[in-house]
Amino acid sequence: DDSGQTYYGVFGSQKSDPFKNEINGSIPTPKGNSPLSLQNTVNISVRKTLFLDTRARVGGAISLSAPDLSSGSAPQAVFEDIVFESCSSMTSGGALDISDFPDVTVSGVKFKNNSTFGKGGAIAFSCSQNECDLKLIGSN
């Protein structure tokens, strides 16, 4: 289906660690969004991608929320053949944070050494809508 957006590639580590404060050693909130922050989308797919040592406030590598319901199409997100390694967040979803997206498939995804100070070391999934579906297929 050509109606959505597809992402491929490598998202690399940042030179400076946003979790460290050189002055007093405290852990401030990172300033940046997820390397891939997706809002108001209908169909999204991320395939054959490496996220290595990425950091953010929410969703260390990917933050997905608030689909565009105005198009009349049923929103769908597919994450396939991805490696999330050493990704971290301050609040939720060390690698992947999904909020209020009704149909999500995670297939063939590898999660290695991801962390958060909040919920969901690998994936944080929340739904305040009537129905949301998260399918995990062949992922670890």
PDB file of C-alpha atoms in Angstrom:
ATOM      1  CA  ASP A   1       0.000   0.000   0.000  1.00  0.00           C
ATOM      2  CA  ASP A   2       1.543   3.304  -1.131  1.00  0.00           C
ATOM      3  CA  SER A   3      -0.771   5.478   0.967  1.00  0.00           C
ATOM      4  CA  GLY A   4       1.482   5.434   4.033  1.00  0.00           C
ATOM      5  CA  GLN A   5       5.047   6.275   4.930  1.00  0.00           C
ATOM      6  CA  THR A   6       7.848   3.697   5.067  1.00  0.00           C
ATOM      7  CA  TYR A   7      11.163   4.271   6.854  1.00  0.00           C
ATOM      8  CA  TYR A   8      14.398   2.295   6.367  1.00  0.00           C
ATOM      9  CA  GLY A   9      17.885   3.024   7.646  1.00  0.00           C
ATOM     10  CA  VAL A  10      20.201   3.383  10.594  1.00  0.00           C
ATOM     11  CA  PHE A  11      19.710   5.741  13.503  1.00  0.00           C
ATOM     12  CA  GLY A  12      23.026   6.090  15.330  1.00  0.00           C
ATOM     13  CA  SER A  13      24.244   7.104  18.718  1.00  0.00           C
ATOM     14  CA  GLN A  14      24.564  10.675  19.861  1.00  0.00           C
ATOM     15  CA  LYS A  15      27.997  12.117  20.628  1.00  0.00           C
ATOM     16  CA  SER A  16      26.932  13.554  23.973  1.00  0.00           C
ATOM     17  CA  ASP A  17      24.829  11.693  26.511  1.00  0.00           C
ATOM     18  CA  PRO A  18      21.710  13.789  27.258  1.00  0.00           C
ATOM     19  CA  PHE A  19      21.200  11.878  30.539  1.00  0.00           C
ATOM     20  CA  LYS A  20      24.419  13.207  32.081  1.00  0.00           C
ATOM     21  CA  ASN A  21      24.899  16.632  33.531  1.00  0.00           C
ATOM     22  CA  GLU A  22      28.627  17.338  33.680  1.00  0.00           C
ATOM     23  CA  ILE A  23      28.247  19.906  36.456  1.00  0.00           C
ATOM     24  CA  ASN A  24      26.574  17.930  39.227  1.00  0.00           C
ATOM     25  CA  GLY A  25      26.099  14.395  37.899  1.00  0.00           C
ATOM     26  CA  SER A  26      22.294  14.532  38.147  1.00  0.00           C
ATOM     27  CA  ILE A  27      20.047  13.070  35.482  1.00  0.00           C
ATOM     28  CA  PRO A  28      18.044  15.847  33.797  1.00  0.00           C
ATOM     29  CA  THR A  29      15.276  15.218  31.283  1.00  0.00           C
ATOM     30  CA  PRO A  30      16.751  14.801  27.785  1.00  0.00           C
ATOM     31  CA  LYS A  31      15.920  17.724  25.549  1.00  0.00           C
ATOM     32  CA  GLY A  32      15.116  15.859  22.332  1.00  0.00           C
ATOM     33  CA  ASN A  33      12.214  13.873  20.992  1.00  0.00           C
ATOM     34  CA  SER A  34      12.590  10.313  19.823  1.00  0.00           C
ATOM     35  CA  PRO A  35      14.754   9.932  16.722  1.00  0.00           C
ATOM     36  CA  LEU A  36      11.517   8.885  15.008  1.00  0.00           C
ATOM     37  CA  SER A  37       8.558  10.735  16.555  1.00  0.00           C
ATOM     38  CA  LEU A  38       5.330   9.927  14.714  1.00  0.00           C
ATOM     39  CA  GLN A  39       2.037  11.744  15.323  1.00  0.00           C
ATOM     40  CA  ASN A  40      -1.082  12.289  13.235  1.00  0.00           C
ATOM     41  CA  THR A  41      -0.263   9.454  10.840  1.00  0.00           C
ATOM     42  CA  VAL A  42      -2.591   6.913   9.243  1.00  0.00           C
ATOM     43  CA  ASN A  43      -0.369   4.154   7.859  1.00  0.00           C
ATOM     44  CA  ILE A  44       3.241   3.889   8.922  1.00  0.00           C
ATOM     45  CA  SER A  45       5.842   1.175   8.458  1.00  0.00           C
ATOM     46  CA  VAL A  46       9.404   0.960   9.692  1.00  0.00           C
ATOM     47  CA  ARG A  47      11.396  -1.916   8.218  1.00  0.00           C
ATOM     48  CA  LYS A  48      14.968  -3.229   8.211  1.00  0.00           C
ATOM     49  CA  THR A  49      16.263  -0.499  10.493  1.00  0.00           C
ATOM     50  CA  LEU A  50      18.865  -0.352  13.255  1.00  0.00           C
ATOM     51  CA  PHE A  51      18.377   1.946  16.248  1.00  0.00           C
ATOM     52  CA  LEU A  52      21.646   1.997  18.190  1.00  0.00           C
ATOM     53  CA  ASP A  53      22.245   3.920  21.434  1.00  0.00           C
ATOM     54  CA  THR A  54      19.420   6.414  20.917  1.00  0.00           C
ATOM     55  CA  ARG A  55      17.874   8.406  23.781  1.00  0.00           C
ATOM     56  CA  ALA A  56      14.785  10.535  24.372  1.00  0.00           C
ATOM     57  CA  ARG A  57      12.265  11.589  26.987  1.00  0.00           C
ATOM     58  CA  VAL A  58       9.566   9.215  25.673  1.00  0.00           C
ATOM     59  CA  GLY A  59      10.328   6.333  23.319  1.00  0.00           C
ATOM     60  CA  GLY A  60      14.087   5.995  23.222  1.00  0.00           C
ATOM     61  CA  ALA A  61      14.002   5.182  19.487  1.00  0.00           C
ATOM     62  CA  ILE A  62      10.378   5.558  18.330  1.00  0.00           C
ATOM     63  CA  SER A  63       7.389   7.372  19.750  1.00  0.00           C
ATOM     64  CA  LEU A  64       4.056   6.649  18.038  1.00  0.00           C
ATOM     65  CA  SER A  65       0.832   8.367  19.076  1.00  0.00           C
ATOM     66  CA  ALA A  66      -2.404  10.073  18.064  1.00  0.00           C
ATOM     67  CA  PRO A  67      -3.306   8.665  14.635  1.00  0.00           C
ATOM     68  CA  ASP A  68      -5.071  10.863  12.104  1.00  0.00           C
ATOM     69  CA  LEU A  69      -8.666   9.642  12.214  1.00  0.00           C
ATOM     70  CA  SER A  70      -9.988  12.292   9.800  1.00  0.00           C
ATOM     71  CA  SER A  71      -8.970  10.351   6.664  1.00  0.00           C
ATOM     72  CA  GLY A  72     -11.552   7.632   7.245  1.00  0.00           C
ATOM     73  CA  SER A  73      -8.866   4.953   6.855  1.00  0.00           C
ATOM     74  CA  ALA A  74      -8.142   2.558   9.698  1.00  0.00           C
ATOM     75  CA  PRO A  75      -4.746   3.566  11.140  1.00  0.00           C
ATOM     76  CA  GLN A  76      -2.108   0.833  11.049  1.00  0.00           C
ATOM     77  CA  ALA A  77       1.549   0.712  12.077  1.00  0.00           C
ATOM     78  CA  VAL A  78       4.027  -2.048  11.178  1.00  0.00           C
ATOM     79  CA  PHE A  79       7.498  -2.444  12.706  1.00  0.00           C
ATOM     80  CA  GLU A  80       9.376  -5.258  10.964  1.00  0.00           C
ATOM     81  CA  ASP A  81      12.931  -6.664  11.005  1.00  0.00           C
ATOM     82  CA  ILE A  82      14.268  -3.945  13.303  1.00  0.00           C
ATOM     83  CA  VAL A  83      17.033  -4.055  15.905  1.00  0.00           C
ATOM     84  CA  PHE A  84      16.727  -1.782  18.941  1.00  0.00           C
ATOM     85  CA  GLU A  85      20.029  -1.894  20.823  1.00  0.00           C
ATOM     86  CA  SER A  86      20.989   0.139  23.907  1.00  0.00           C
ATOM     87  CA  CYS A  87      18.124   2.607  23.469  1.00  0.00           C
ATOM     88  CA  SER A  88      16.791   4.424  26.526  1.00  0.00           C
ATOM     89  CA  SER A  89      14.171   6.903  27.670  1.00  0.00           C
ATOM     90  CA  MET A  90      13.418   8.903  30.770  1.00  0.00           C
ATOM     91  CA  THR A  91       9.710   8.135  31.185  1.00  0.00           C
ATOM     92  CA  SER A  92       8.472   5.200  29.077  1.00  0.00           C
ATOM     93  CA  GLY A  93       9.387   2.877  26.245  1.00  0.00           C
ATOM     94  CA  GLY A  94      13.120   2.302  26.355  1.00  0.00           C
ATOM     95  CA  ALA A  95      12.967   1.437  22.646  1.00  0.00           C
ATOM     96  CA  LEU A  96       9.363   1.951  21.541  1.00  0.00           C
ATOM     97  CA  ASP A  97       6.526   3.990  23.050  1.00  0.00           C
ATOM     98  CA  ILE A  98       3.031   3.490  21.570  1.00  0.00           C
ATOM     99  CA  SER A  99       0.087   5.508  22.793  1.00  0.00           C
ATOM    100  CA  ASP A 100      -3.505   5.399  21.507  1.00  0.00           C
ATOM    101  CA  PHE A 101      -2.672   3.802  18.163  1.00  0.00           C
ATOM    102  CA  PRO A 102      -5.367   1.232  17.318  1.00  0.00           C
ATOM    103  CA  ASP A 103      -3.517  -1.380  15.198  1.00  0.00           C
ATOM    104  CA  VAL A 104       0.196  -2.099  15.686  1.00  0.00           C
ATOM    105  CA  THR A 105       2.228  -5.090  14.494  1.00  0.00           C
ATOM    106  CA  VAL A 106       5.770  -5.754  15.756  1.00  0.00           C
ATOM    107  CA  SER A 107       7.322  -8.581  13.717  1.00  0.00           C
ATOM    108  CA  GLY A 108      10.827 -10.028  13.706  1.00  0.00           C
ATOM    109  CA  VAL A 109      12.120  -7.291  16.003  1.00  0.00           C
ATOM    110  CA  LYS A 110      15.101  -7.754  18.336  1.00  0.00           C
ATOM    111  CA  PHE A 111      15.354  -5.800  21.577  1.00  0.00           C
ATOM    112  CA  LYS A 112      18.844  -5.746  23.171  1.00  0.00           C
ATOM    113  CA  ASN A 113      19.787  -3.887  26.367  1.00  0.00           C
ATOM    114  CA  ASN A 114      17.071  -1.212  26.212  1.00  0.00           C
ATOM    115  CA  SER A 115      16.027   0.641  29.358  1.00  0.00           C
ATOM    116  CA  THR A 116      13.892   3.366  30.874  1.00  0.00           C
ATOM    117  CA  PHE A 117      13.547   5.084  34.218  1.00  0.00           C
ATOM    118  CA  GLY A 118       9.776   4.560  33.850  1.00  0.00           C
ATOM    119  CA  LYS A 119       7.621   1.808  32.348  1.00  0.00           C
ATOM    120  CA  GLY A 120       8.417  -0.541  29.472  1.00  0.00           C
ATOM    121  CA  GLY A 121      12.128  -1.272  29.117  1.00  0.00           C
ATOM    122  CA  ALA A 122      11.572  -2.434  25.531  1.00  0.00           C
ATOM    123  CA  ILE A 123       7.972  -1.415  24.714  1.00  0.00           C
ATOM    124  CA  ALA A 124       5.480   0.789  26.512  1.00  0.00           C
ATOM    125  CA  PHE A 125       1.936   0.400  25.148  1.00  0.00           C
ATOM    126  CA  SER A 126      -1.062   2.364  26.384  1.00  0.00           C
ATOM    127  CA  CYS A 127      -4.576   2.831  25.066  1.00  0.00           C
ATOM    128  CA  SER A 128      -7.270   5.189  26.283  1.00  0.00           C
ATOM    129  CA  GLN A 129      -9.478   4.552  23.234  1.00  0.00           C
ATOM    130  CA  ASN A 130     -12.180   1.900  22.947  1.00  0.00           C
ATOM    131  CA  GLU A 131      -9.965  -0.693  21.316  1.00  0.00           C
ATOM    132  CA  CYS A 132      -6.270  -1.053  20.529  1.00  0.00           C
ATOM    133  CA  ASP A 133      -4.415  -4.111  19.225  1.00  0.00           C
ATOM    134  CA  LEU A 134      -0.699  -4.828  19.629  1.00  0.00           C
ATOM    135  CA  LYS A 135       0.532  -7.950  17.823  1.00  0.00           C
ATOM    136  CA  LEU A 136       4.009  -9.304  18.674  1.00  0.00           C
ATOM    137  CA  ILE A 137       5.199 -11.845  16.103  1.00  0.00           C
ATOM    138  CA  GLY A 138       8.594 -13.565  16.297  1.00  0.00           C
ATOM    139  CA  SER A 139      10.147 -10.775  18.344  1.00  0.00           C
ATOM    140  CA  ASN A 140      12.376 -11.000  21.407  1.00  0.00           C
TER     141      ASN A 140
END
